[in-house]
Amino acid sequence: MAKNRILSTLLSVMLLTPLIKVRAIEIPASKPRKGIEFDRNLNLRNYEVEQVEELIKVEFKKRKKIELEEQKKREIEEQKLENKKQYWKFEVSYYCGCYYCTQNGNLITASGEYAQEGVTIALPQDIPFGSKVHIDDVGDFIVQDRGGYIEYTYDEEGNLIMRADVYIENHDRALELGRHIESGYIIIN
């Protein structure tokens, strides 16, 4: 009974710690330790130690297999996300909630959400609301708005460019930031 308890404890400790070499040690009876009693007749036989080592190897292989499966799942999810990305060149402009920028002074977007700096972006009508947008050197946004000027255009080389209007709270800053071309991507919702 004591032998099984000790083997069980030894196995538990081994499974919770990194893989280590198991060996039997002799504990002198002359040095009792506080709170621990040792059975002087306990002799771990080599085959018992080998059984414990084999159990540890099996557990290590199981854990390694689980880790590899989880890593593969993460890679598949990353690939799925990468496949959803549509890369674009954006002609970025900025607007605020004033009457001049919105023609009505209303902060409610075409999707029904309140416009928020750092969140709201207006894209062409074929891009669904809720789609995520990343524009280099500008930020990450969610498509929540539309606009009469927000459409597709072409650059000097004839490449298709998507116009994007980024909501910010300050009109002077919107004018100051102006209009510029940036690369980025959309993840369609």
mmCIF file of C-alpha atoms in Angstrom:
data_model
loop_
_atom_site.group_PDB
_atom_site.id
_atom_site.type_symbol
_atom_site.label_atom_id
_atom_site.label_comp_id
_atom_site.label_asym_id
_atom_site.label_seq_id
_atom_site.Cartn_x
_atom_site.Cartn_y
_atom_site.Cartn_z
ATOM 1 C CA MET A 1 0.000 0.000 0.000
ATOM 2 C CA ALA A 2 2.775 2.426 0.977
ATOM 3 C CA LYS A 3 4.676 1.410 -2.143
ATOM 4 C CA ASN A 4 1.703 2.285 -4.377
ATOM 5 C CA ARG A 5 1.210 5.617 -2.611
ATOM 6 C CA ILE A 6 4.873 6.535 -3.070
ATOM 7 C CA LEU A 7 4.867 5.454 -6.733
ATOM 8 C CA SER A 8 1.682 7.443 -7.307
ATOM 9 C CA THR A 9 3.188 10.530 -5.642
ATOM 10 C CA LEU A 10 6.440 10.101 -7.569
ATOM 11 C CA LEU A 11 4.534 9.779 -10.846
ATOM 12 C CA SER A 12 2.439 12.889 -10.083
ATOM 13 C CA VAL A 13 5.526 14.951 -9.302
ATOM 14 C CA MET A 14 7.261 13.729 -12.446
ATOM 15 C CA LEU A 15 4.297 14.562 -14.690
ATOM 16 C CA LEU A 16 4.113 18.092 -13.337
ATOM 17 C CA THR A 17 7.813 18.825 -13.794
ATOM 18 C CA PRO A 18 10.024 18.812 -16.872
ATOM 19 C CA LEU A 19 11.300 15.395 -17.966
ATOM 20 C CA ILE A 20 14.082 14.354 -15.558
ATOM 21 C CA LYS A 21 16.094 11.209 -15.037
ATOM 22 C CA VAL A 22 14.553 9.056 -12.301
ATOM 23 C CA ARG A 23 16.811 7.164 -9.916
ATOM 24 C CA ALA A 24 16.331 5.533 -6.562
ATOM 25 C CA ILE A 25 17.978 7.298 -3.645
ATOM 26 C CA GLU A 26 18.709 6.013 -0.190
ATOM 27 C CA ILE A 27 17.511 8.156 2.693
ATOM 28 C CA PRO A 28 19.424 7.662 5.924
ATOM 29 C CA ALA A 29 17.177 6.638 8.813
ATOM 30 C CA SER A 30 19.278 8.716 11.198
ATOM 31 C CA LYS A 31 17.997 11.984 9.706
ATOM 32 C CA PRO A 32 14.220 12.095 10.161
ATOM 33 C CA ARG A 33 12.592 15.058 8.480
ATOM 34 C CA LYS A 34 9.864 17.086 10.084
ATOM 35 C CA GLY A 35 6.386 16.078 8.937
ATOM 36 C CA ILE A 36 7.589 13.205 6.720
ATOM 37 C CA GLU A 37 7.892 9.549 7.692
ATOM 38 C CA PHE A 38 9.991 7.185 5.638
ATOM 39 C CA ASP A 39 9.488 3.465 5.314
ATOM 40 C CA ARG A 40 12.944 1.898 5.929
ATOM 41 C CA ASN A 41 11.938 -1.226 4.066
ATOM 42 C CA LEU A 42 11.043 0.659 0.884
ATOM 43 C CA ASN A 43 13.160 -0.458 -2.008
ATOM 44 C CA LEU A 44 12.290 0.799 -5.430
ATOM 45 C CA ARG A 45 13.139 -1.962 -7.814
ATOM 46 C CA ASN A 46 14.645 -1.150 -11.197
ATOM 47 C CA TYR A 47 11.587 -2.362 -13.092
ATOM 48 C CA GLU A 48 9.352 -0.044 -11.045
ATOM 49 C CA VAL A 49 11.596 2.888 -11.907
ATOM 50 C CA GLU A 50 11.554 1.824 -15.553
ATOM 51 C CA GLN A 51 7.749 1.679 -15.446
ATOM 52 C CA VAL A 52 7.634 5.217 -14.087
ATOM 53 C CA GLU A 53 10.100 6.367 -16.747
ATOM 54 C CA GLU A 54 7.993 4.712 -19.449
ATOM 55 C CA LEU A 55 4.824 6.393 -18.133
ATOM 56 C CA ILE A 56 6.632 9.727 -18.186
ATOM 57 C CA LYS A 57 7.762 9.146 -21.787
ATOM 58 C CA VAL A 58 4.213 8.252 -22.835
ATOM 59 C CA GLU A 59 2.825 11.360 -21.099
ATOM 60 C CA PHE A 60 5.535 13.520 -22.691
ATOM 61 C CA LYS A 61 4.626 12.165 -26.155
ATOM 62 C CA LYS A 62 0.917 12.854 -25.511
ATOM 63 C CA ARG A 63 1.646 16.420 -24.467
ATOM 64 C CA LYS A 64 3.914 16.964 -27.480
ATOM 65 C CA LYS A 65 1.192 15.621 -29.801
ATOM 66 C CA ILE A 66 -1.405 17.947 -28.233
ATOM 67 C CA GLU A 67 0.954 20.934 -28.582
ATOM 68 C CA LEU A 68 1.572 20.108 -32.257
ATOM 69 C CA GLU A 69 -2.175 19.762 -32.919
ATOM 70 C CA GLU A 70 -2.880 23.118 -31.233
ATOM 71 C CA GLN A 71 -0.091 24.778 -33.216
ATOM 72 C CA LYS A 72 -1.499 23.357 -36.457
ATOM 73 C CA LYS A 73 -4.988 24.675 -35.556
ATOM 74 C CA ARG A 74 -3.520 28.150 -34.904
ATOM 75 C CA GLU A 75 -1.704 28.072 -38.259
ATOM 76 C CA ILE A 76 -4.911 27.050 -40.065
ATOM 77 C CA GLU A 77 -6.858 29.899 -38.396
ATOM 78 C CA GLU A 78 -4.106 32.385 -39.306
ATOM 79 C CA GLN A 79 -4.180 31.144 -42.911
ATOM 80 C CA LYS A 80 -7.983 31.471 -43.043
ATOM 81 C CA LEU A 81 -7.688 35.048 -41.775
ATOM 82 C CA GLU A 82 -4.932 35.786 -44.293
ATOM 83 C CA ASN A 83 -7.124 34.395 -47.101
ATOM 84 C CA LYS A 84 -9.952 36.778 -46.084
ATOM 85 C CA LYS A 85 -7.711 39.846 -46.400
ATOM 86 C CA GLN A 86 -8.176 41.974 -49.503
ATOM 87 C CA TYR A 87 -5.175 44.216 -50.090
ATOM 88 C CA TRP A 88 -5.817 47.710 -51.445
ATOM 89 C CA LYS A 89 -4.331 51.108 -52.035
ATOM 90 C CA PHE A 90 -6.507 53.669 -50.269
ATOM 91 C CA GLU A 91 -6.956 57.363 -50.997
ATOM 92 C CA VAL A 92 -7.448 58.462 -47.396
ATOM 93 C CA SER A 93 -9.317 61.627 -46.437
ATOM 94 C CA TYR A 94 -10.748 62.763 -43.098
ATOM 95 C CA TYR A 95 -14.081 64.133 -41.890
ATOM 96 C CA CYS A 96 -15.685 65.235 -38.638
ATOM 97 C CA GLY A 97 -19.290 65.559 -37.474
ATOM 98 C CA CYS A 98 -19.695 69.223 -38.447
ATOM 99 C CA TYR A 99 -22.283 70.465 -40.928
ATOM 100 C CA TYR A 100 -19.615 71.214 -43.542
ATOM 101 C CA CYS A 101 -18.272 67.619 -43.483
ATOM 102 C CA THR A 102 -21.565 65.717 -43.136
ATOM 103 C CA GLN A 103 -24.127 68.104 -44.699
ATOM 104 C CA ASN A 104 -26.335 67.566 -41.625
ATOM 105 C CA GLY A 105 -24.101 67.902 -38.552
ATOM 106 C CA ASN A 106 -25.173 64.445 -37.461
ATOM 107 C CA LEU A 107 -22.825 62.016 -35.673
ATOM 108 C CA ILE A 108 -24.972 58.993 -36.543
ATOM 109 C CA THR A 109 -23.360 56.974 -39.340
ATOM 110 C CA ALA A 110 -25.075 55.203 -42.245
ATOM 111 C CA SER A 111 -24.926 51.965 -40.216
ATOM 112 C CA GLY A 112 -26.812 53.607 -37.336
ATOM 113 C CA GLU A 113 -23.767 53.704 -35.044
ATOM 114 C CA TYR A 114 -22.414 56.882 -33.483
ATOM 115 C CA ALA A 115 -19.223 57.996 -35.219
ATOM 116 C CA GLN A 116 -16.127 57.417 -33.080
ATOM 117 C CA GLU A 117 -12.601 58.602 -33.702
ATOM 118 C CA GLY A 118 -10.247 55.643 -34.085
ATOM 119 C CA VAL A 119 -13.140 53.329 -35.037
ATOM 120 C CA THR A 120 -15.348 54.763 -37.796
ATOM 121 C CA ILE A 121 -14.405 54.703 -41.463
ATOM 122 C CA ALA A 122 -16.516 55.283 -44.569
ATOM 123 C CA LEU A 123 -15.924 52.962 -47.545
ATOM 124 C CA PRO A 124 -17.801 52.292 -50.815
ATOM 125 C CA GLN A 125 -21.251 50.698 -50.608
ATOM 126 C CA ASP A 126 -20.126 47.239 -51.755
ATOM 127 C CA ILE A 127 -18.025 46.825 -48.581
ATOM 128 C CA PRO A 128 -20.358 45.491 -45.832
ATOM 129 C CA PHE A 129 -20.798 47.356 -42.555
ATOM 130 C CA GLY A 130 -18.762 45.762 -39.780
ATOM 131 C CA SER A 131 -15.854 44.827 -42.053
ATOM 132 C CA LYS A 132 -12.452 45.500 -40.519
ATOM 133 C CA VAL A 133 -9.956 47.800 -42.229
ATOM 134 C CA HIS A 134 -6.251 48.321 -41.614
ATOM 135 C CA ILE A 135 -4.534 51.254 -43.307
ATOM 136 C CA ASP A 136 -0.780 51.574 -42.869
ATOM 137 C CA ASP A 137 0.291 54.678 -40.923
ATOM 138 C CA VAL A 138 -3.375 55.519 -40.224
ATOM 139 C CA GLY A 139 -4.833 52.731 -38.054
ATOM 140 C CA ASP A 140 -7.445 50.011 -37.703
ATOM 141 C CA PHE A 141 -11.122 50.761 -38.258
ATOM 142 C CA ILE A 142 -14.594 49.271 -38.680
ATOM 143 C CA VAL A 143 -16.721 50.140 -41.712
ATOM 144 C CA GLN A 144 -19.657 52.113 -40.274
ATOM 145 C CA ASP A 145 -20.304 54.873 -42.778
ATOM 146 C CA ARG A 146 -20.773 55.778 -46.445
ATOM 147 C CA GLY A 147 -20.366 58.998 -48.371
ATOM 148 C CA GLY A 148 -21.151 60.483 -51.778
ATOM 149 C CA TYR A 149 -17.463 60.899 -52.575
ATOM 150 C CA ILE A 150 -16.509 57.454 -51.238
ATOM 151 C CA GLU A 151 -16.046 55.367 -54.359
ATOM 152 C CA TYR A 152 -13.312 53.782 -56.442
ATOM 153 C CA THR A 153 -10.841 55.777 -58.489
ATOM 154 C CA TYR A 154 -7.601 55.208 -60.413
ATOM 155 C CA ASP A 155 -4.058 56.396 -59.861
ATOM 156 C CA GLU A 156 -1.761 57.771 -62.612
ATOM 157 C CA GLU A 157 -0.692 54.235 -63.613
ATOM 158 C CA GLY A 158 -4.297 53.084 -63.991
ATOM 159 C CA ASN A 159 -4.403 51.041 -60.751
ATOM 160 C CA LEU A 160 -7.732 50.830 -58.940
ATOM 161 C CA ILE A 161 -7.762 52.738 -55.637
ATOM 162 C CA MET A 162 -10.455 52.714 -52.954
ATOM 163 C CA ARG A 163 -11.386 56.033 -51.380
ATOM 164 C CA ALA A 164 -11.688 55.936 -47.586
ATOM 165 C CA ASP A 165 -12.938 58.668 -45.270
ATOM 166 C CA VAL A 166 -11.705 58.403 -41.670
ATOM 167 C CA TYR A 167 -13.779 60.018 -38.918
ATOM 168 C CA ILE A 168 -11.953 62.327 -36.481
ATOM 169 C CA GLU A 169 -13.460 64.732 -33.971
ATOM 170 C CA ASN A 170 -11.730 67.979 -34.966
ATOM 171 C CA HIS A 171 -12.495 69.772 -38.244
ATOM 172 C CA ASP A 172 -9.217 71.733 -38.339
ATOM 173 C CA ARG A 173 -7.278 68.523 -37.843
ATOM 174 C CA ALA A 174 -9.280 66.843 -40.632
ATOM 175 C CA LEU A 175 -8.249 69.635 -43.010
ATOM 176 C CA GLU A 176 -4.663 69.536 -41.766
ATOM 177 C CA LEU A 177 -4.338 65.781 -42.387
ATOM 178 C CA GLY A 178 -5.574 66.294 -45.940
ATOM 179 C CA ARG A 179 -5.668 63.496 -48.479
ATOM 180 C CA HIS A 180 -2.978 60.868 -49.077
ATOM 181 C CA ILE A 181 -2.425 57.401 -50.553
ATOM 182 C CA GLU A 182 -1.706 54.471 -48.217
ATOM 183 C CA SER A 183 -1.609 50.680 -48.456
ATOM 184 C CA GLY A 184 -3.759 48.419 -46.321
ATOM 185 C CA TYR A 185 -6.276 45.626 -46.295
ATOM 186 C CA ILE A 186 -9.917 44.837 -45.593
ATOM 187 C CA ILE A 187 -11.311 41.774 -43.836
ATOM 188 C CA ILE A 188 -14.832 41.425 -45.184
ATOM 189 C CA ASN A 189 -17.452 40.759 -42.517
#
